[in-house]
mmCIF file of C-alpha atoms and ligand atoms in Angstrom:
data_model
loop_
_atom_site.group_PDB
_atom_site.id
_atom_site.type_symbol
_atom_site.label_atom_id
_atom_site.label_comp_id
_atom_site.label_asym_id
_atom_site.label_seq_id
_atom_site.Cartn_x
_atom_site.Cartn_y
_atom_site.Cartn_z
ATOM 1 C CA UNK A 1 105.539 106.730 62.904
ATOM 2 C CA UNK A 2 106.434 103.143 61.846
ATOM 3 C CA UNK A 3 105.891 102.398 58.172
ATOM 4 C CA UNK A 4 102.801 100.252 57.700
ATOM 5 C CA UNK A 5 101.746 97.659 55.171
ATOM 6 C CA UNK A 6 98.322 96.206 54.405
ATOM 7 C CA UNK A 7 94.922 97.751 54.824
ATOM 8 C CA UNK A 8 92.604 97.510 57.780
ATOM 9 C CA UNK A 9 89.161 98.932 58.396
ATOM 10 C CA UNK A 10 89.188 102.180 60.304
ATOM 11 C CA UNK A 11 88.292 102.003 63.963
ATOM 12 C CA UNK A 12 84.606 102.631 64.451
ATOM 13 C CA UNK A 13 83.915 106.373 64.713
ATOM 14 C CA UNK A 14 83.252 105.998 68.433
ATOM 15 C CA UNK A 15 86.485 104.084 69.045
ATOM 16 C CA UNK A 16 88.405 106.585 66.953
ATOM 17 C CA UNK A 17 87.047 109.350 69.183
ATOM 18 C CA UNK A 18 88.476 107.794 72.352
ATOM 19 C CA UNK A 19 91.829 108.777 73.782
ATOM 20 C CA UNK A 20 94.329 105.901 74.115
ATOM 21 C CA UNK A 21 95.118 106.178 77.796
ATOM 22 C CA UNK A 22 95.831 104.589 81.126
ATOM 23 C CA UNK A 23 93.567 106.549 83.472
ATOM 24 C CA UNK A 24 96.467 107.415 85.808
ATOM 25 C CA UNK A 25 100.221 107.621 85.371
ATOM 26 C CA UNK A 26 101.571 104.243 86.475
ATOM 27 C CA UNK A 27 104.483 104.119 88.879
ATOM 28 C CA UNK A 28 106.431 102.041 86.383
ATOM 29 C CA UNK A 29 106.078 104.824 83.772
ATOM 30 C CA UNK A 30 107.269 107.398 86.302
ATOM 31 C CA UNK A 31 110.233 105.186 87.065
ATOM 32 C CA UNK A 32 111.064 104.793 83.362
ATOM 33 C CA UNK A 33 110.896 108.583 82.981
ATOM 34 C CA UNK A 34 113.481 108.783 85.803
ATOM 35 C CA UNK A 35 115.864 106.675 83.767
ATOM 36 C CA UNK A 36 114.881 103.581 85.761
ATOM 37 C CA UNK A 37 115.900 104.965 89.168
ATOM 38 C CA UNK A 38 113.886 102.909 91.674
ATOM 39 C CA UNK A 39 111.760 104.415 94.411
ATOM 40 C CA UNK A 40 112.756 103.667 97.999
ATOM 41 C CA UNK A 41 109.117 103.573 99.103
ATOM 42 C CA UNK A 42 106.168 102.576 96.893
ATOM 43 C CA UNK A 43 103.430 104.230 98.934
ATOM 44 C CA UNK A 44 101.221 105.702 96.230
ATOM 45 C CA UNK A 45 99.052 102.957 94.755
ATOM 46 C CA UNK A 46 97.199 101.736 97.867
ATOM 47 C CA UNK A 47 98.398 98.219 97.300
ATOM 48 C CA UNK A 48 99.042 96.197 100.399
ATOM 49 C CA UNK A 49 102.607 96.776 101.523
ATOM 50 C CA UNK A 50 102.276 93.587 103.550
ATOM 51 C CA UNK A 51 102.743 90.237 101.812
ATOM 52 C CA UNK A 52 99.884 87.829 101.139
ATOM 53 C CA UNK A 53 99.389 84.878 103.479
ATOM 54 C CA UNK A 54 102.279 82.374 103.505
ATOM 55 C CA UNK A 55 99.568 79.824 102.647
ATOM 56 C CA UNK A 56 98.886 81.764 99.432
ATOM 57 C CA UNK A 57 102.586 81.821 98.598
ATOM 58 C CA UNK A 58 102.798 78.069 99.236
ATOM 59 C CA UNK A 59 99.691 77.350 97.149
ATOM 60 C CA UNK A 60 101.056 79.413 94.254
ATOM 61 C CA UNK A 61 104.442 77.725 94.410
ATOM 62 C CA UNK A 62 102.986 74.259 94.375
ATOM 63 C CA UNK A 63 100.559 75.171 91.568
ATOM 64 C CA UNK A 64 103.150 76.896 89.367
ATOM 65 C CA UNK A 65 103.171 74.086 86.839
ATOM 66 C CA UNK A 66 99.394 74.239 86.576
ATOM 67 C CA UNK A 67 99.874 77.500 84.693
ATOM 68 C CA UNK A 68 99.747 75.330 81.574
ATOM 69 C CA UNK A 69 96.039 74.623 82.258
ATOM 70 C CA UNK A 70 93.044 76.860 81.823
ATOM 71 C CA UNK A 71 91.303 77.829 85.016
ATOM 72 C CA UNK A 72 87.681 76.985 85.777
ATOM 73 C CA UNK A 73 85.746 79.469 83.614
ATOM 74 C CA UNK A 74 82.836 79.294 86.076
ATOM 75 C CA UNK A 75 85.102 80.081 89.080
ATOM 76 C CA UNK A 76 82.982 77.567 90.954
ATOM 77 C CA UNK A 77 85.207 76.863 93.975
ATOM 78 C CA UNK A 78 85.944 80.523 94.547
ATOM 79 C CA UNK A 79 82.329 81.586 94.120
ATOM 80 C CA UNK A 80 81.228 78.816 96.498
ATOM 81 C CA UNK A 81 83.784 79.843 99.108
ATOM 82 C CA UNK A 82 82.732 83.491 98.835
ATOM 83 C CA UNK A 83 79.058 82.552 99.011
ATOM 84 C CA UNK A 84 79.702 80.510 102.168
ATOM 85 C CA UNK A 85 81.611 83.393 103.690
ATOM 86 C CA UNK A 86 78.768 85.847 103.109
ATOM 87 C CA UNK A 87 75.909 83.409 103.755
ATOM 88 C CA UNK A 88 74.498 83.681 100.214
ATOM 89 C CA UNK A 89 74.300 81.437 97.138
ATOM 90 C CA UNK A 90 77.066 81.012 94.529
ATOM 91 C CA UNK A 91 74.652 82.373 91.900
ATOM 92 C CA UNK A 92 74.690 85.654 93.847
ATOM 93 C CA UNK A 93 78.464 85.988 93.408
ATOM 94 C CA UNK A 94 80.303 86.938 90.211
ATOM 95 C CA UNK A 95 84.067 86.891 89.876
ATOM 96 C CA UNK A 96 86.073 89.112 87.561
ATOM 97 C CA UNK A 97 89.522 90.472 86.825
ATOM 98 C CA UNK A 98 89.587 92.876 89.745
ATOM 99 C CA UNK A 99 86.957 95.479 90.489
ATOM 100 C CA UNK A 100 88.372 97.326 87.492
ATOM 101 C CA UNK A 101 87.359 94.497 85.172
ATOM 102 C CA UNK A 102 83.928 94.209 86.758
ATOM 103 C CA UNK A 103 83.330 97.958 86.415
ATOM 104 C CA UNK A 104 83.818 97.629 82.656
ATOM 105 C CA UNK A 105 81.234 94.837 82.586
ATOM 106 C CA UNK A 106 78.818 96.889 84.676
ATOM 107 C CA UNK A 107 79.016 99.724 82.161
ATOM 108 C CA UNK A 108 78.481 97.321 79.289
ATOM 109 C CA UNK A 109 75.460 95.793 81.022
ATOM 110 C CA UNK A 110 73.629 98.973 81.853
ATOM 111 C CA UNK A 111 74.886 101.894 79.764
ATOM 112 C CA UNK A 112 74.156 102.728 76.128
ATOM 113 C CA UNK A 113 75.755 105.645 74.316
ATOM 114 C CA UNK A 114 74.608 108.878 75.900
ATOM 115 C CA UNK A 115 73.332 107.288 79.117
ATOM 116 C CA UNK A 116 74.288 109.114 82.295
ATOM 117 C CA UNK A 117 76.371 107.825 85.170
ATOM 118 C CA UNK A 118 76.509 109.833 88.387
ATOM 119 C CA UNK A 119 79.746 109.799 90.356
ATOM 120 C CA UNK A 120 81.585 112.048 92.807
ATOM 121 C CA UNK A 121 83.769 114.666 91.128
ATOM 122 C CA UNK A 122 87.361 113.525 91.345
ATOM 123 C CA UNK A 123 86.621 109.960 92.435
ATOM 124 C CA UNK A 124 88.327 106.759 91.263
ATOM 125 C CA UNK A 125 89.595 107.547 87.725
ATOM 126 C CA UNK A 126 89.144 104.051 86.290
ATOM 127 C CA UNK A 127 85.373 104.486 86.579
ATOM 128 C CA UNK A 128 85.621 107.606 84.418
ATOM 129 C CA UNK A 129 87.731 105.659 81.934
ATOM 130 C CA UNK A 130 85.072 102.937 81.615
ATOM 131 C CA UNK A 131 82.271 105.504 81.310
ATOM 132 C CA UNK A 132 84.126 107.131 78.402
ATOM 133 C CA UNK A 133 84.918 103.748 76.855
ATOM 134 C CA UNK A 134 81.266 102.741 76.805
ATOM 135 C CA UNK A 135 79.965 106.042 75.486
ATOM 136 C CA UNK A 136 78.351 107.019 78.770
ATOM 137 C CA UNK A 137 78.105 110.562 80.009
ATOM 138 C CA UNK A 138 79.586 111.267 83.433
ATOM 139 C CA UNK A 139 77.582 113.505 85.747
ATOM 140 C CA UNK A 140 79.934 114.729 88.456
ATOM 141 C CA UNK A 141 78.676 115.660 91.904
ATOM 142 C CA UNK A 142 81.094 117.641 94.078
ATOM 143 C CA UNK A 143 82.179 116.261 97.430
ATOM 144 C CA UNK A 144 80.819 118.119 100.441
ATOM 145 C CA UNK A 145 83.479 118.823 103.051
ATOM 146 C CA UNK A 146 85.688 116.144 101.478
ATOM 147 C CA UNK A 147 82.961 113.548 101.783
ATOM 148 C CA UNK A 148 80.630 111.923 99.244
ATOM 149 C CA UNK A 149 77.310 113.780 99.287
ATOM 150 C CA UNK A 150 74.596 111.076 99.187
ATOM 151 C CA UNK A 151 71.576 113.361 98.883
ATOM 152 C CA UNK A 152 73.128 115.412 96.081
ATOM 153 C CA UNK A 153 74.078 112.229 94.246
ATOM 154 C CA UNK A 154 70.576 110.800 94.382
ATOM 155 C CA UNK A 155 69.178 114.185 93.319
ATOM 156 C CA UNK A 156 71.557 114.193 90.330
ATOM 157 C CA UNK A 157 70.489 110.674 89.390
ATOM 158 C CA UNK A 158 66.847 111.734 89.500
ATOM 159 C CA UNK A 159 67.466 114.906 87.518
ATOM 160 C CA UNK A 160 69.490 113.245 84.761
ATOM 161 C CA UNK A 161 67.738 109.865 84.562
ATOM 162 C CA UNK A 162 71.080 108.187 85.258
ATOM 163 C CA UNK A 163 71.384 104.426 84.823
ATOM 164 C CA UNK A 164 74.202 104.081 87.351
ATOM 165 C CA UNK A 165 75.143 105.874 90.518
ATOM 166 C CA UNK A 166 78.730 105.003 91.462
ATOM 167 C CA UNK A 167 80.113 105.403 94.971
ATOM 168 C CA UNK A 168 83.374 104.091 96.355
ATOM 169 C CA UNK A 169 82.807 103.538 100.043
ATOM 170 C CA UNK A 170 85.223 103.850 101.797
ATOM 171 C CA UNK A 171 86.208 106.476 99.313
ATOM 172 C CA UNK A 172 89.231 106.919 97.088
ATOM 173 C CA UNK A 173 90.875 109.461 96.887
ATOM 174 C CA UNK A 174 89.720 111.136 100.109
ATOM 175 C CA UNK A 175 89.714 108.027 102.314
ATOM 176 C CA UNK A 176 86.512 108.841 104.213
ATOM 177 C CA UNK A 177 83.220 107.013 104.337
ATOM 178 C CA UNK A 178 79.505 107.424 104.453
ATOM 179 C CA UNK A 179 77.561 105.149 106.755
ATOM 180 C CA UNK A 180 75.766 101.945 105.898
ATOM 181 C CA UNK A 181 72.545 103.709 106.916
ATOM 182 C CA UNK A 182 73.236 106.451 104.358
ATOM 183 C CA UNK A 183 73.872 103.824 101.676
ATOM 184 C CA UNK A 184 70.598 102.114 102.547
ATOM 185 C CA UNK A 185 68.780 105.437 102.358
ATOM 186 C CA UNK A 186 70.348 106.022 98.939
ATOM 187 C CA UNK A 187 69.196 102.682 97.549
ATOM 188 C CA UNK A 188 65.690 103.360 98.829
ATOM 189 C CA UNK A 189 65.627 106.842 97.303
ATOM 190 C CA UNK A 190 67.073 105.879 93.910
ATOM 191 C CA UNK A 191 64.855 106.625 90.947
ATOM 192 C CA UNK A 192 63.533 103.601 89.045
ATOM 193 C CA UNK A 193 65.890 102.049 86.473
ATOM 194 C CA UNK A 194 69.013 103.149 88.293
ATOM 195 C CA UNK A 195 71.527 100.880 90.007
ATOM 196 C CA UNK A 196 73.854 101.844 92.853
ATOM 197 C CA UNK A 197 77.294 100.443 92.131
ATOM 198 C CA UNK A 198 78.988 100.323 95.492
ATOM 199 C CA UNK A 199 82.744 99.916 95.130
ATOM 200 C CA UNK A 200 83.945 98.456 98.419
ATOM 201 C CA UNK A 201 87.607 97.943 97.508
ATOM 202 C CA UNK A 202 88.573 99.062 101.025
ATOM 203 C CA UNK A 203 85.725 97.400 102.955
ATOM 204 C CA UNK A 204 88.004 95.260 105.121
ATOM 205 C CA UNK A 205 89.666 98.367 106.602
ATOM 206 C CA UNK A 206 86.383 100.123 107.368
ATOM 207 C CA UNK A 207 84.473 100.416 110.640
ATOM 208 C CA UNK A 208 81.333 98.219 110.653
ATOM 209 C CA UNK A 209 79.120 101.328 110.529
ATOM 210 C CA UNK A 210 80.372 102.029 106.976
ATOM 211 C CA UNK A 211 78.962 98.789 105.582
ATOM 212 C CA UNK A 212 75.249 98.258 105.060
ATOM 213 C CA UNK A 213 73.933 94.759 105.794
ATOM 214 C CA UNK A 214 74.273 92.473 102.799
ATOM 215 C CA UNK A 215 70.955 92.268 100.961
ATOM 216 C CA UNK A 216 71.138 90.478 97.635
ATOM 217 C CA UNK A 217 67.381 90.657 97.191
ATOM 218 C CA UNK A 218 67.707 94.247 95.936
ATOM 219 C CA UNK A 219 68.194 94.430 92.180
ATOM 220 C CA UNK A 220 69.363 98.051 92.299
ATOM 221 C CA UNK A 221 72.430 97.512 94.485
ATOM 222 C CA UNK A 222 75.629 95.921 93.281
ATOM 223 C CA UNK A 223 78.561 95.536 95.679
ATOM 224 C CA UNK A 224 82.084 95.107 94.381
ATOM 225 C CA UNK A 225 84.979 93.780 96.437
ATOM 226 C CA UNK A 226 88.546 92.761 95.746
ATOM 227 C CA UNK A 227 91.480 90.621 96.795
ATOM 228 C CA UNK A 228 93.804 93.481 95.767
ATOM 229 C CA UNK A 229 93.937 95.402 99.028
ATOM 230 C CA UNK A 230 93.548 93.636 102.384
ATOM 231 C CA UNK A 231 94.422 90.220 100.925
ATOM 232 C CA UNK A 232 97.586 91.590 99.299
ATOM 233 C CA UNK A 233 96.869 90.225 95.814
ATOM 234 C CA UNK A 234 96.709 93.316 93.561
ATOM 235 C CA UNK A 235 98.946 91.646 90.995
ATOM 236 C CA UNK A 236 96.713 88.564 90.802
ATOM 237 C CA UNK A 237 93.664 90.536 89.558
ATOM 238 C CA UNK A 238 90.725 88.980 91.379
ATOM 239 C CA UNK A 239 87.593 90.859 92.336
ATOM 240 C CA UNK A 240 83.989 89.872 92.915
ATOM 241 C CA UNK A 241 80.455 91.177 92.873
ATOM 242 C CA UNK A 242 77.787 90.374 95.446
ATOM 243 C CA UNK A 243 74.398 91.008 93.919
ATOM 244 C CA UNK A 244 70.966 89.790 93.018
ATOM 245 C CA UNK A 245 71.248 86.614 90.950
ATOM 246 C CA UNK A 246 69.652 88.281 87.918
ATOM 247 C CA UNK A 247 72.427 90.873 87.924
ATOM 248 C CA UNK A 248 75.083 88.170 88.355
ATOM 249 C CA UNK A 249 73.538 86.284 85.437
ATOM 250 C CA UNK A 250 74.053 89.466 83.431
ATOM 251 C CA UNK A 251 77.807 89.165 83.881
ATOM 252 C CA UNK A 252 77.587 85.679 82.343
ATOM 253 C CA UNK A 253 76.537 87.287 79.060
ATOM 254 C CA UNK A 254 79.714 89.262 78.610
ATOM 255 C CA UNK A 255 82.482 88.228 80.950
ATOM 256 C CA UNK A 256 85.930 87.094 79.878
ATOM 257 C CA UNK A 257 85.739 83.438 80.891
ATOM 258 C CA UNK A 258 89.400 82.889 81.512
ATOM 259 C CA UNK A 259 89.931 86.475 82.639
ATOM 260 C CA UNK A 260 90.659 85.404 86.193
ATOM 261 C CA UNK A 261 93.429 82.954 85.573
ATOM 262 C CA UNK A 262 94.012 79.633 87.251
ATOM 263 C CA UNK A 263 96.720 80.904 89.584
ATOM 264 C CA UNK A 264 94.630 83.917 90.532
ATOM 265 C CA UNK A 265 91.758 81.628 91.535
ATOM 266 C CA UNK A 266 94.102 79.412 93.548
ATOM 267 C CA UNK A 267 95.620 82.424 95.297
ATOM 268 C CA UNK A 268 92.237 83.931 96.162
ATOM 269 C CA UNK A 269 90.909 80.653 97.572
ATOM 270 C CA UNK A 270 93.980 80.169 99.756
ATOM 271 C CA UNK A 271 93.728 83.787 100.923
ATOM 272 C CA UNK A 272 90.100 83.318 101.978
ATOM 273 C CA UNK A 273 91.113 80.365 104.099
ATOM 274 C CA UNK A 274 93.623 82.320 106.174
ATOM 275 C CA UNK A 275 91.453 84.613 108.272
ATOM 276 C CA UNK A 276 94.203 85.113 110.874
ATOM 277 C CA UNK A 277 96.537 86.520 108.229
ATOM 278 C CA UNK A 278 93.815 88.826 106.906
ATOM 279 C CA UNK A 279 93.232 90.183 110.408
ATOM 280 C CA UNK A 280 96.978 90.667 110.938
ATOM 281 C CA UNK A 281 97.262 92.606 107.657
ATOM 282 C CA UNK A 282 94.326 94.801 108.587
ATOM 283 C CA UNK A 283 95.878 95.483 112.006
ATOM 284 C CA UNK A 284 99.257 96.356 110.439
ATOM 285 C CA UNK A 285 97.598 98.632 107.882
ATOM 286 C CA UNK A 286 95.524 100.387 110.541
ATOM 287 C CA UNK A 287 98.671 100.904 112.659
ATOM 288 C CA UNK A 288 100.443 102.401 109.621
ATOM 289 C CA UNK A 289 97.394 104.579 108.967
ATOM 290 C CA UNK A 290 97.635 105.904 112.529
ATOM 291 C CA UNK A 291 101.330 106.529 112.061
ATOM 292 C CA UNK A 292 100.636 108.492 108.868
ATOM 293 C CA UNK A 293 98.056 110.540 110.747
ATOM 294 C CA UNK A 294 100.627 111.324 113.419
ATOM 295 C CA UNK A 295 103.346 112.217 110.877
ATOM 296 C CA UNK A 296 100.991 114.517 108.971
ATOM 297 C CA UNK A 297 100.012 116.400 112.139
ATOM 298 C CA UNK A 298 103.609 116.647 113.324
ATOM 299 C CA UNK A 299 104.460 118.539 110.138
ATOM 300 C CA UNK A 300 101.490 120.893 109.990
ATOM 301 C CA UNK A 301 99.376 118.928 107.504
ATOM 302 C CA UNK A 302 95.773 117.960 108.224
ATOM 303 C CA UNK A 303 95.111 114.229 107.879
ATOM 304 C CA UNK A 304 91.578 113.425 106.750
ATOM 305 C CA UNK A 305 89.729 110.639 108.575
ATOM 306 C CA UNK A 306 90.405 107.379 106.753
ATOM 307 C CA UNK A 307 88.681 103.996 106.604
ATOM 308 C CA UNK A 308 91.102 102.710 103.961
ATOM 309 C CA UNK A 309 94.743 101.669 103.707
ATOM 310 C CA UNK A 310 95.875 105.219 102.944
ATOM 311 C CA UNK A 311 95.683 108.683 104.438
ATOM 312 C CA UNK A 312 94.850 111.796 102.446
ATOM 313 C CA UNK A 313 96.536 114.877 103.848
ATOM 314 C CA UNK A 314 95.450 118.461 103.340
ATOM 315 C CA UNK A 315 98.606 120.480 102.657
ATOM 316 C CA UNK A 316 96.750 123.673 103.608
ATOM 317 C CA UNK A 317 97.530 125.540 100.400
ATOM 318 C CA UNK A 318 96.599 125.255 96.723
ATOM 319 C CA UNK A 319 96.936 122.409 94.241
ATOM 320 C CA UNK A 320 100.207 123.760 92.878
ATOM 321 C CA UNK A 321 101.782 123.542 96.322
ATOM 322 C CA UNK A 322 100.561 119.987 96.938
ATOM 323 C CA UNK A 323 101.927 119.024 93.513
ATOM 324 C CA UNK A 324 105.318 120.437 94.491
ATOM 325 C CA UNK A 325 105.223 118.398 97.722
ATOM 326 C CA UNK A 326 104.586 115.267 95.659
ATOM 327 C CA UNK A 327 107.401 116.163 93.252
ATOM 328 C CA UNK A 328 109.831 116.883 96.070
ATOM 329 C CA UNK A 329 109.006 113.516 97.636
ATOM 330 C CA UNK A 330 109.560 111.845 94.241
ATOM 331 C CA UNK A 331 112.879 113.662 93.901
ATOM 332 C CA UNK A 332 113.800 111.982 97.191
ATOM 333 C CA UNK A 333 112.629 108.613 95.800
ATOM 334 C CA UNK A 334 109.259 108.328 97.544
ATOM 335 C CA UNK A 335 106.284 107.475 95.338
ATOM 336 C CA UNK A 336 102.957 108.900 96.515
ATOM 337 C CA UNK A 337 99.910 110.220 94.662
ATOM 338 C CA UNK A 338 97.463 113.090 95.005
ATOM 339 C CA UNK A 339 93.849 113.807 94.074
ATOM 340 C CA UNK A 340 93.584 115.793 90.846
ATOM 341 C CA UNK A 341 90.149 117.424 90.955
ATOM 342 C CA UNK A 342 89.944 121.122 91.802
ATOM 343 C CA UNK A 343 89.287 121.560 95.507
ATOM 344 C CA UNK A 344 90.611 118.100 96.355
ATOM 345 C CA UNK A 345 93.962 118.804 94.717
ATOM 346 C CA UNK A 346 95.234 120.651 97.786
ATOM 347 C CA UNK A 347 95.869 117.192 99.259
ATOM 348 C CA UNK A 348 98.419 114.423 98.908
ATOM 349 C CA UNK A 349 97.568 110.740 99.383
ATOM 350 C CA UNK A 350 99.930 108.315 101.075
ATOM 351 C CA UNK A 351 99.452 104.538 101.330
ATOM 352 C CA UNK A 352 99.845 102.712 104.634
ATOM 353 C CA UNK A 353 103.234 101.069 104.372
ATOM 354 C CA UNK A 354 105.676 98.912 106.244
ATOM 355 C CA UNK A 355 107.323 100.482 109.322
ATOM 356 C CA UNK A 356 110.532 101.186 107.359
ATOM 357 C CA UNK A 357 108.521 103.019 104.680
ATOM 358 C CA UNK A 358 106.633 105.029 107.306
ATOM 359 C CA UNK A 359 109.940 105.987 108.944
ATOM 360 C CA UNK A 360 111.324 107.080 105.581
ATOM 361 C CA UNK A 361 108.214 109.167 104.943
ATOM 362 C CA UNK A 362 108.514 110.773 108.395
ATOM 363 C CA UNK A 363 112.151 111.625 107.729
ATOM 364 C CA UNK A 364 111.621 112.937 104.187
ATOM 365 C CA UNK A 365 108.345 114.860 104.484
ATOM 366 C CA UNK A 366 109.804 117.897 106.331
ATOM 367 C CA UNK A 367 112.549 118.330 103.701
ATOM 368 C CA UNK A 368 110.000 117.987 100.883
ATOM 369 C CA UNK A 369 107.678 120.533 102.534
ATOM 370 C CA UNK A 370 110.523 122.997 102.956
ATOM 371 C CA UNK A 371 111.615 122.605 99.330
ATOM 372 C CA UNK A 372 108.001 122.909 98.123
ATOM 373 C CA UNK A 373 107.543 126.127 100.149
ATOM 374 C CA UNK A 374 110.624 127.648 98.441
ATOM 375 C CA UNK A 375 108.660 127.213 95.197
HETATM 376 C C1 LIG B 1 87.953 102.628 94.769
HETATM 377 C C2 LIG B 1 88.760 101.594 94.069
HETATM 378 N N1 LIG B 1 88.137 100.673 93.344
HETATM 379 C C3 LIG B 1 88.799 99.701 92.705
HETATM 380 C C4 LIG B 1 90.183 99.644 92.763
HETATM 381 C C5 LIG B 1 90.891 98.567 92.003
HETATM 382 O O1 LIG B 1 90.512 97.322 92.436
HETATM 383 P P1 LIG B 1 91.013 96.043 91.658
HETATM 384 O O2 LIG B 1 92.476 95.903 91.897
HETATM 385 O O3 LIG B 1 90.202 94.946 92.263
HETATM 386 O O4 LIG B 1 90.720 96.230 90.217
HETATM 387 C C6 LIG B 1 90.886 100.595 93.503
HETATM 388 C C7 LIG B 1 92.366 100.565 93.564
HETATM 389 O O5 LIG B 1 93.032 101.493 93.876
HETATM 390 C C8 LIG B 1 90.154 101.596 94.155
HETATM 391 O O6 LIG B 1 90.763 102.549 94.860
#
């Protein structure tokens, strides 16, 4: 412990009760723990392994000196461009520092200490982090056959009087999806005073049937999207919400005005303008997804259907075995991740990567499986 001088107030009792944590172990921390040895393939974080549009790179280069200026705290150009893209009004679009940032705001808007939030057991850990950080109480609903269970989730929301029902669709960590029709049925069946927070981080990779029609007249449905995945801008931290204008106005009460920085806004705008590049990235990611499916099958694993930029693979044994597979891949310098919740933990999760990364995975997986089987 470093010696300390001066006197500060204690953290509030609630803050003092929180763990200081990052909700997952970052790849950089894993690398530091390995004495800095780099990974040969970074296929664990579901980032895009394909670069952003050359137009984005050009826009960022020519705006580099603008980093001295604040960005537009109303994100007007970006909100207008998004509104035009979706055929809605700028007041029905909110922009934030990634979906992660927006999720924190959503909790702050709707959840008081002790309020319930329903979410699938083992789903996106950052949501759990924000629930804890805002004093909410998570109500976990198990997946059914590796898929979000819409009826059970609505039933849990009814039973517990939850303020929020959170679903990532397509889903992380399992990669599957429920249909737009199921989402619509959920919003119609929600109890009063409950909002469906639909995290669509992977929407661009999904079949059309997974996405309900956009309806910003509903006040109990909030859709969150991001430039982190298909647009290849995870490091720029830009996400957005499409919602009823009253909900968007809620964000204006609490958001971090310069949270999406000037260069992030410039990058996102340029990315939106290059539809051909977006389509090429989606095609490359889908091809890599198919390759992962093939590799998994070739080595006796069961790939789960995926509408994302990753494939979750059932290793066919228990969580301890899947963990060994992950460790043996890491020992061979491949970074992947795995679901942690009991029942899902029999799987590993591999991001769609560049062809060289897919080839490396294909070459390394059989050795890792053999070593994992030895125990
Ligand atoms: C379901 C889900 N939501 C949100 C995110 C993060 O999105 P962002 O980078 O926009 O914060 C991820 C990233 O892995 C994710 O899987």
